[in-house]
PDB file of C-alpha atoms in Angstrom:
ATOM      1  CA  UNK A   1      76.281  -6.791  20.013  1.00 34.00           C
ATOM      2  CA  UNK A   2      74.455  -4.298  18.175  1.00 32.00           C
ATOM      3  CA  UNK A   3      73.450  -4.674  14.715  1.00 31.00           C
ATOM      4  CA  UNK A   4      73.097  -1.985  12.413  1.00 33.00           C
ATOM      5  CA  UNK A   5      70.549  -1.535   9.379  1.00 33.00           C
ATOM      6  CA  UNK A   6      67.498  -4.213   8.850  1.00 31.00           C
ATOM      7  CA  UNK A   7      64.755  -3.279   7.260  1.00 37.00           C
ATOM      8  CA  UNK A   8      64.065   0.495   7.358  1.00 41.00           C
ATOM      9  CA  UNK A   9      60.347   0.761   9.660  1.00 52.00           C
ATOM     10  CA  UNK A  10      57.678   3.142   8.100  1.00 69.00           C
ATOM     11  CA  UNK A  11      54.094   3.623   8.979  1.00 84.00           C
ATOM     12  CA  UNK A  12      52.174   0.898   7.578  1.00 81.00           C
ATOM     13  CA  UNK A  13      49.121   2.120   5.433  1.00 85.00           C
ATOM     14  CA  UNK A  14      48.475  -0.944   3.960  1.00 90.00           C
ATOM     15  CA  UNK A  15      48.681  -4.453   5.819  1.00 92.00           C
ATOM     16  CA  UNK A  16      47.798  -7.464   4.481  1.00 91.00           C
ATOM     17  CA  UNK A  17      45.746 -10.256   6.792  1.00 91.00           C
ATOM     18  CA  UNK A  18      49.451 -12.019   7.516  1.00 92.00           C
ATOM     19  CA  UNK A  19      50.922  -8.754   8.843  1.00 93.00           C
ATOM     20  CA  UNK A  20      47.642  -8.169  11.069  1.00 94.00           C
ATOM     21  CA  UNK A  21      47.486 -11.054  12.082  1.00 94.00           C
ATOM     22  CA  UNK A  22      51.362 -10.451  13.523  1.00 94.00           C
ATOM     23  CA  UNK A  23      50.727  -7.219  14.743  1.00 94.00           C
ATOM     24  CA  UNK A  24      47.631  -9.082  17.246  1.00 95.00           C
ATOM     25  CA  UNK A  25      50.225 -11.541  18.019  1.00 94.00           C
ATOM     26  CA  UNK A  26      52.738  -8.849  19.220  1.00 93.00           C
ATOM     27  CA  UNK A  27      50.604  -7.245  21.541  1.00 94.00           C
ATOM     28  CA  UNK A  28      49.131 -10.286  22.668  1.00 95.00           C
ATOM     29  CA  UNK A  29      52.252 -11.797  24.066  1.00 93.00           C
ATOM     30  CA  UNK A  30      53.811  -9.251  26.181  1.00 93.00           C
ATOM     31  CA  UNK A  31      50.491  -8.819  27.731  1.00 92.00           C
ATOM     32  CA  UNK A  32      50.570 -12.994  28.568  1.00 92.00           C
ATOM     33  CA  UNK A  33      53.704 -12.647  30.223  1.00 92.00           C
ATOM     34  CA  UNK A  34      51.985 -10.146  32.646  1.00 91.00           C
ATOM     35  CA  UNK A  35      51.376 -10.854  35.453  1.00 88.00           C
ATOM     36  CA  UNK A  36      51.043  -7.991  38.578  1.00 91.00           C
ATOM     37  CA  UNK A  37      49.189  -4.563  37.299  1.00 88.00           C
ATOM     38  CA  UNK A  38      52.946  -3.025  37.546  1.00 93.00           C
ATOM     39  CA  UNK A  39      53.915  -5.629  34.472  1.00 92.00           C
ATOM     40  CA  UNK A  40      50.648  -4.970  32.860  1.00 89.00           C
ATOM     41  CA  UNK A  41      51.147  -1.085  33.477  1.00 89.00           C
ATOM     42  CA  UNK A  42      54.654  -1.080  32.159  1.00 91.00           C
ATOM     43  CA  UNK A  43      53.571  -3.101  28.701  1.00 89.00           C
ATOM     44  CA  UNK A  44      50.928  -0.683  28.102  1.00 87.00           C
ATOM     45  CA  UNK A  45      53.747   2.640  28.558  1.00 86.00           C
ATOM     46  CA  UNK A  46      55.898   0.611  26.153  1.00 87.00           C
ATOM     47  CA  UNK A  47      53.549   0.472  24.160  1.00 86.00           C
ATOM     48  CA  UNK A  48      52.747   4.103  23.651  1.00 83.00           C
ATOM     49  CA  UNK A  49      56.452   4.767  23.969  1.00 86.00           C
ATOM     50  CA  UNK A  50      57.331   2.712  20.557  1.00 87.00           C
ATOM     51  CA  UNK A  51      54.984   5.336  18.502  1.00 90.00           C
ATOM     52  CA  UNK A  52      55.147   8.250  20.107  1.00 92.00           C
ATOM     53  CA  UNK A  53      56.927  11.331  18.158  1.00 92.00           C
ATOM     54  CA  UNK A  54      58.365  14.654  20.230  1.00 92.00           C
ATOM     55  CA  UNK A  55      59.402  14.666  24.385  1.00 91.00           C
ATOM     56  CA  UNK A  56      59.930  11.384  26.391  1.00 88.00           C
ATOM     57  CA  UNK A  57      57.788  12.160  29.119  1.00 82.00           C
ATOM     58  CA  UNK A  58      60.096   9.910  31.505  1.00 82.00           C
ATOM     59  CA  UNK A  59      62.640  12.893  30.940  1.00 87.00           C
ATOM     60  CA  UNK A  60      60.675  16.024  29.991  1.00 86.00           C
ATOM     61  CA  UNK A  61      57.477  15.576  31.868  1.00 81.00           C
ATOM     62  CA  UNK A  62      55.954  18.540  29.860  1.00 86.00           C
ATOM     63  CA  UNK A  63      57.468  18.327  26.450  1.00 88.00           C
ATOM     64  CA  UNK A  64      55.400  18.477  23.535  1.00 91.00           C
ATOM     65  CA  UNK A  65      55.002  14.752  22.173  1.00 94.00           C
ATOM     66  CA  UNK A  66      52.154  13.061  20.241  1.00 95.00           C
ATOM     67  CA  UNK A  67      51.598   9.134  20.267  1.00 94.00           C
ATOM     68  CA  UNK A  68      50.779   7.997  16.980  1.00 94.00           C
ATOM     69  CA  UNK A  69      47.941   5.491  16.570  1.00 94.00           C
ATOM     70  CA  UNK A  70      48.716   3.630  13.376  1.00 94.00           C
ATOM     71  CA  UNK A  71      46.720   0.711  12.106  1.00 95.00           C
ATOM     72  CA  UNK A  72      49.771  -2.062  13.494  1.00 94.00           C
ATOM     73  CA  UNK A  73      49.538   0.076  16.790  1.00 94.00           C
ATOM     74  CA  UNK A  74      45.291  -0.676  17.119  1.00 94.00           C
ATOM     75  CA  UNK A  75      45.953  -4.430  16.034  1.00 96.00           C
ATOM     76  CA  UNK A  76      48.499  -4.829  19.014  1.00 95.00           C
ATOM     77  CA  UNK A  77      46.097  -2.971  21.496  1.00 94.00           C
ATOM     78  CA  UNK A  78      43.232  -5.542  20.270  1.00 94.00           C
ATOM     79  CA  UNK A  79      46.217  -8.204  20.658  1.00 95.00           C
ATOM     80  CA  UNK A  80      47.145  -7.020  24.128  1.00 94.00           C
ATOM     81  CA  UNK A  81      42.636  -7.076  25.200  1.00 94.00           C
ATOM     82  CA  UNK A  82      42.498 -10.572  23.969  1.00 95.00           C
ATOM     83  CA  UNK A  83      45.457 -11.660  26.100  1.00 94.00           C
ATOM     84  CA  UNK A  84      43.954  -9.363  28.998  1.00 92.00           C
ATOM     85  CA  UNK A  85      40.245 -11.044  28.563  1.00 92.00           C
ATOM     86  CA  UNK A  86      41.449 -14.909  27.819  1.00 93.00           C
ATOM     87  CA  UNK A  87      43.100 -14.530  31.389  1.00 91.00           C
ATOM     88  CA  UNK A  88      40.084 -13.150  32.865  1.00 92.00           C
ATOM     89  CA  UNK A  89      37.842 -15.629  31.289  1.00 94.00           C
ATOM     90  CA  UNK A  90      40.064 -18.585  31.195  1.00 93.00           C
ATOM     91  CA  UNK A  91      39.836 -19.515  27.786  1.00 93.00           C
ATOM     92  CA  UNK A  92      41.294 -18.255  24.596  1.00 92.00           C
ATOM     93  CA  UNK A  93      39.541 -15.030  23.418  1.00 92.00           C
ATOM     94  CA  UNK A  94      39.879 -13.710  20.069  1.00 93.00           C
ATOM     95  CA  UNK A  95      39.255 -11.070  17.929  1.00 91.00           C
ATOM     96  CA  UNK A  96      36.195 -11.306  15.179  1.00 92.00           C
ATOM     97  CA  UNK A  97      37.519 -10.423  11.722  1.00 93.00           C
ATOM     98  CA  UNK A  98      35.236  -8.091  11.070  1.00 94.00           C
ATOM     99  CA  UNK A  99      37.165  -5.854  13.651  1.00 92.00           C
ATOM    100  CA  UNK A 100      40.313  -6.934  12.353  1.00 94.00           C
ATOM    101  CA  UNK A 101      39.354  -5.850   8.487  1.00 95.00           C
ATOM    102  CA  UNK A 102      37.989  -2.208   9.969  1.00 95.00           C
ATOM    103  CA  UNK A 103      40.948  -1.472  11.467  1.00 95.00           C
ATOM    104  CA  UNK A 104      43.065  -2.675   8.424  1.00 95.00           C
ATOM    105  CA  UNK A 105      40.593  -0.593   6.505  1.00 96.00           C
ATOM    106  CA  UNK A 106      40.829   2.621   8.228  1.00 95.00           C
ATOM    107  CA  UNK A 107      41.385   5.605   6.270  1.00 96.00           C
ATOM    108  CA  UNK A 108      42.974   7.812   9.132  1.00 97.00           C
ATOM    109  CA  UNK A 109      45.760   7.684  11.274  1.00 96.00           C
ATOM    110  CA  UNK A 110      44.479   9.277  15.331  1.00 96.00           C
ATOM    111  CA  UNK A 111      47.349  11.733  16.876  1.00 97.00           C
ATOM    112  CA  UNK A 112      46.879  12.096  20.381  1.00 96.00           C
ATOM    113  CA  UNK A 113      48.415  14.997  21.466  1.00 96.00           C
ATOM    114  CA  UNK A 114      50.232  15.581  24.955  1.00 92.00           C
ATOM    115  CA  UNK A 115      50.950  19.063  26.196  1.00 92.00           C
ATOM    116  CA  UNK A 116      51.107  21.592  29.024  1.00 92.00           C
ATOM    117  CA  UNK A 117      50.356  25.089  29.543  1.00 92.00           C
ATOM    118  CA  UNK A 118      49.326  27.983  32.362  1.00 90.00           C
ATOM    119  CA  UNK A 119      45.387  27.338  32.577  1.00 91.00           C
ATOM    120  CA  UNK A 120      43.176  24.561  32.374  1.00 92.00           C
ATOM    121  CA  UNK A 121      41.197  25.646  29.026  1.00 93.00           C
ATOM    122  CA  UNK A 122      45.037  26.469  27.268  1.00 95.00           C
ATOM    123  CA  UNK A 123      44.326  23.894  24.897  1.00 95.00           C
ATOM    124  CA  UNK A 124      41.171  25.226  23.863  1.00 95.00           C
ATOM    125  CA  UNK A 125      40.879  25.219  20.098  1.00 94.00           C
ATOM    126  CA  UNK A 126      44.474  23.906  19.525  1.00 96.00           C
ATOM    127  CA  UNK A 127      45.439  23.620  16.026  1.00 97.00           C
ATOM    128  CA  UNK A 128      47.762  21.116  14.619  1.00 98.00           C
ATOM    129  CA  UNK A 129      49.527  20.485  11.026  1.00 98.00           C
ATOM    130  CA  UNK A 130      52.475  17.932  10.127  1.00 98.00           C
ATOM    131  CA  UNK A 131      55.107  20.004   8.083  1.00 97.00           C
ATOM    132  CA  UNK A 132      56.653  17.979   5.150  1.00 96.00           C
ATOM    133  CA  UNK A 133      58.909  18.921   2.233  1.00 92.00           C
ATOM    134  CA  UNK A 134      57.685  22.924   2.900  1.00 92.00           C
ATOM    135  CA  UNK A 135      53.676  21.941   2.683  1.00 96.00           C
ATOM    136  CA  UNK A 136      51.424  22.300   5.406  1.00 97.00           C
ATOM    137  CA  UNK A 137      49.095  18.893   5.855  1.00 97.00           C
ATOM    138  CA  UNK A 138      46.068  19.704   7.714  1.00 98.00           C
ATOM    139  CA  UNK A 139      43.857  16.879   9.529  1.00 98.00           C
ATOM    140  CA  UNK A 140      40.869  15.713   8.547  1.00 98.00           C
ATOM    141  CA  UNK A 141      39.513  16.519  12.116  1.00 97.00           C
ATOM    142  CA  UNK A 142      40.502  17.419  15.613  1.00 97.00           C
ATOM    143  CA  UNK A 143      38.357  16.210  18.419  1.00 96.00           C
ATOM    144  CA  UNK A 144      38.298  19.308  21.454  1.00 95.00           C
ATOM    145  CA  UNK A 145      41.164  19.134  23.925  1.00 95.00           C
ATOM    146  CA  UNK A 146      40.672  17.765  27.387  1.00 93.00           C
ATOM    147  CA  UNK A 147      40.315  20.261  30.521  1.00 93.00           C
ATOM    148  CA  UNK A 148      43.852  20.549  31.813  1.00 93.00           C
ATOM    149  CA  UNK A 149      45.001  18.141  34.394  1.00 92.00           C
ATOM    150  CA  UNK A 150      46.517  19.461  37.507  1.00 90.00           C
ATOM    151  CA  UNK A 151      50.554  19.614  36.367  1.00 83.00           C
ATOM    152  CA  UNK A 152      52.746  17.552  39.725  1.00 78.00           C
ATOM    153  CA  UNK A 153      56.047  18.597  39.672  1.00 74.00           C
ATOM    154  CA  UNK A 154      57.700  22.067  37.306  1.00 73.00           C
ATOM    155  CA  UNK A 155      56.905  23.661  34.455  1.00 79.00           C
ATOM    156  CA  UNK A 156      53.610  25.026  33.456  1.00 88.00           C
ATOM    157  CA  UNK A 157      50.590  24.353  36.189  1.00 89.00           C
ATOM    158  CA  UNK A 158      48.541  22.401  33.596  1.00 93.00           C
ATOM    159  CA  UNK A 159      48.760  19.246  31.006  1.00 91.00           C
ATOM    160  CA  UNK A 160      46.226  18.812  28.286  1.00 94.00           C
ATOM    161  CA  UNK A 161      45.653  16.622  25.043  1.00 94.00           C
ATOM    162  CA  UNK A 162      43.440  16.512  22.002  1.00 97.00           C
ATOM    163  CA  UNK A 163      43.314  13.550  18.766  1.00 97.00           C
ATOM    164  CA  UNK A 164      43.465  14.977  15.365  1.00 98.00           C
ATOM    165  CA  UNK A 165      42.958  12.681  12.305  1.00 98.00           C
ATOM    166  CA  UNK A 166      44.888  12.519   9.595  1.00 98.00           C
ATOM    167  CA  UNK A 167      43.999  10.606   6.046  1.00 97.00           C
ATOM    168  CA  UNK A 168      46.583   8.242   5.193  1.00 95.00           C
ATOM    169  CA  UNK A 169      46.702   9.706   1.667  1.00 94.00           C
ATOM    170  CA  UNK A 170      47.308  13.071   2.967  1.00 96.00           C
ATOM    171  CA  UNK A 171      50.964  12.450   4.065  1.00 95.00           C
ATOM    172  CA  UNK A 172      54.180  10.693   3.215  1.00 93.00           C
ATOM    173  CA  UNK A 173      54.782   7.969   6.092  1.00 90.00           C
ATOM    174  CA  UNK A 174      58.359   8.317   5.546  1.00 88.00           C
ATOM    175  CA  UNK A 175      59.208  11.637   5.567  1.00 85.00           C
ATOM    176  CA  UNK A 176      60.599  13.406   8.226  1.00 87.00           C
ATOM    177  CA  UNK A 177      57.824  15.969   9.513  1.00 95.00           C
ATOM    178  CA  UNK A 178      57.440  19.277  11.802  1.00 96.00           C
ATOM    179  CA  UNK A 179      54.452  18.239  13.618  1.00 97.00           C
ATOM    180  CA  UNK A 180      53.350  22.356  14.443  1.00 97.00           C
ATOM    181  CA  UNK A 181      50.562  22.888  17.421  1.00 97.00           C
ATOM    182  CA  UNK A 182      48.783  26.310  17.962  1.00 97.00           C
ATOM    183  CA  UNK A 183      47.277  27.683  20.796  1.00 95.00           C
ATOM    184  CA  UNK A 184      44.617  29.871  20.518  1.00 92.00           C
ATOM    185  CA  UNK A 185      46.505  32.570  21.968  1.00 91.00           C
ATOM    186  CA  UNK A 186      48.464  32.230  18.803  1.00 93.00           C
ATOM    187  CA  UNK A 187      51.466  30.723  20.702  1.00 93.00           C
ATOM    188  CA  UNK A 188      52.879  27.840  18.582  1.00 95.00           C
ATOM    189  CA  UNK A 189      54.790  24.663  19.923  1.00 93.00           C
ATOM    190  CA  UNK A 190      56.550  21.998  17.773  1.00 94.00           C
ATOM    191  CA  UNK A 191      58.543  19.373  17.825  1.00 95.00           C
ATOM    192  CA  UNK A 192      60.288  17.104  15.110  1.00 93.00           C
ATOM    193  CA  UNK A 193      58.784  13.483  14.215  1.00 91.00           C
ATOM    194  CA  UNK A 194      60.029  10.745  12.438  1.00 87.00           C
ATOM    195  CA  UNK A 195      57.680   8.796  10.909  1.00 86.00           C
ATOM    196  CA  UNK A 196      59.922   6.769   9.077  1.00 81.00           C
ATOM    197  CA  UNK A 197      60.900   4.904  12.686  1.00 83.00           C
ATOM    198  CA  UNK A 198      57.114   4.037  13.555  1.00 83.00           C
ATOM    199  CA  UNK A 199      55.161   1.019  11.947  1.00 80.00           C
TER     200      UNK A 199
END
């Protein structure tokens, strides 16, 4: 049976100490259930998979994409460490709430950025922008892309990424949005993101 409708998901720029405390508990539990690096593995690629905007890279290996890194998205990561660490040290790990309240506090949303291209500096002094309602939204900062990876498989012979910041304030988190990459050859990539269906 598939239901229809529920609540409509946006990116969450405010959370109150309830909701962050459910969005430790989500990440905490899949990782619990883990038990062989393959389940541990395939909870992390979920993970990245439930906020990430542009190409699946299970079917377009180099497709543009970018894997949003929200404030619920860091809470589940700490969620999914504690759960990793309490098994480790056999006791219950947790959190302190001062890094609880920083994330919950944080003014920027990270965009980690997946791409390929022909050499390993293509990414060099990439330039991003989300697009929404015909204005240009520029990051607060973009940290320089990594050397290109060696590309297995077709396509382009390299695969890069960079993390851009962007203020909360700066965009609408449900809008759609053209998120717009440029090389510095000038050659532009983009890809369609919908922010409304990421928490």
């Amino acid at each position: 049976m598939v239901v229809v409708g529920g609540p409509a998901w946006a990116i969450d720029i405010k959370l109150s100490p309830e909701e962050a405390k459910k969005a430790l508990e989500a990440g905490r539990a899949p990782m619990e259930k883990a038990n062989s690096p393959e389940d541990v593995k395939k909870v992390l690629q979920q993970a990245s998979m439930v906020t990430r905007v542009g190409a699946d890279p299970e079917k377009d290996q180099c497709g543009a994409s970018a894997i949003l890194r929200t404030k619920r998205y860091r809470l589940e990561a700490f969620g999914r460490q504690e759960a990793a660490e309490s098994k480790k040290q056999k006791k219950d790990v947790r959190m302190p709430e001062e890094f609880i309240q920083k994330v919950v506090d944080m003014p920027n949303m990270e965009v980690e950025v997946q791409l390929c291209g022909d050499d390993e500096y293509f990414a060099e002094k990439a330039d991003i922008v989300f697009q929404q309602k015909g204005k240009n939204i520029r990051p607060v900062d973009i940290s320089p892309a990594d050397r290109g990876r060696k590309n297995e498989g077709a396509g382009p012979a390299y695969r890069s990424r960079f993390t851009a910041r962007f203020g909360y304030e700066s965009f609408d988190p449900n809008a759609k949005t053209t998120v717009i990459v440029t090389l510095q050859d000038g050659q532009t990539m983009q890809f369609d993101a919908d922010f409304a269906k990421v928490k």
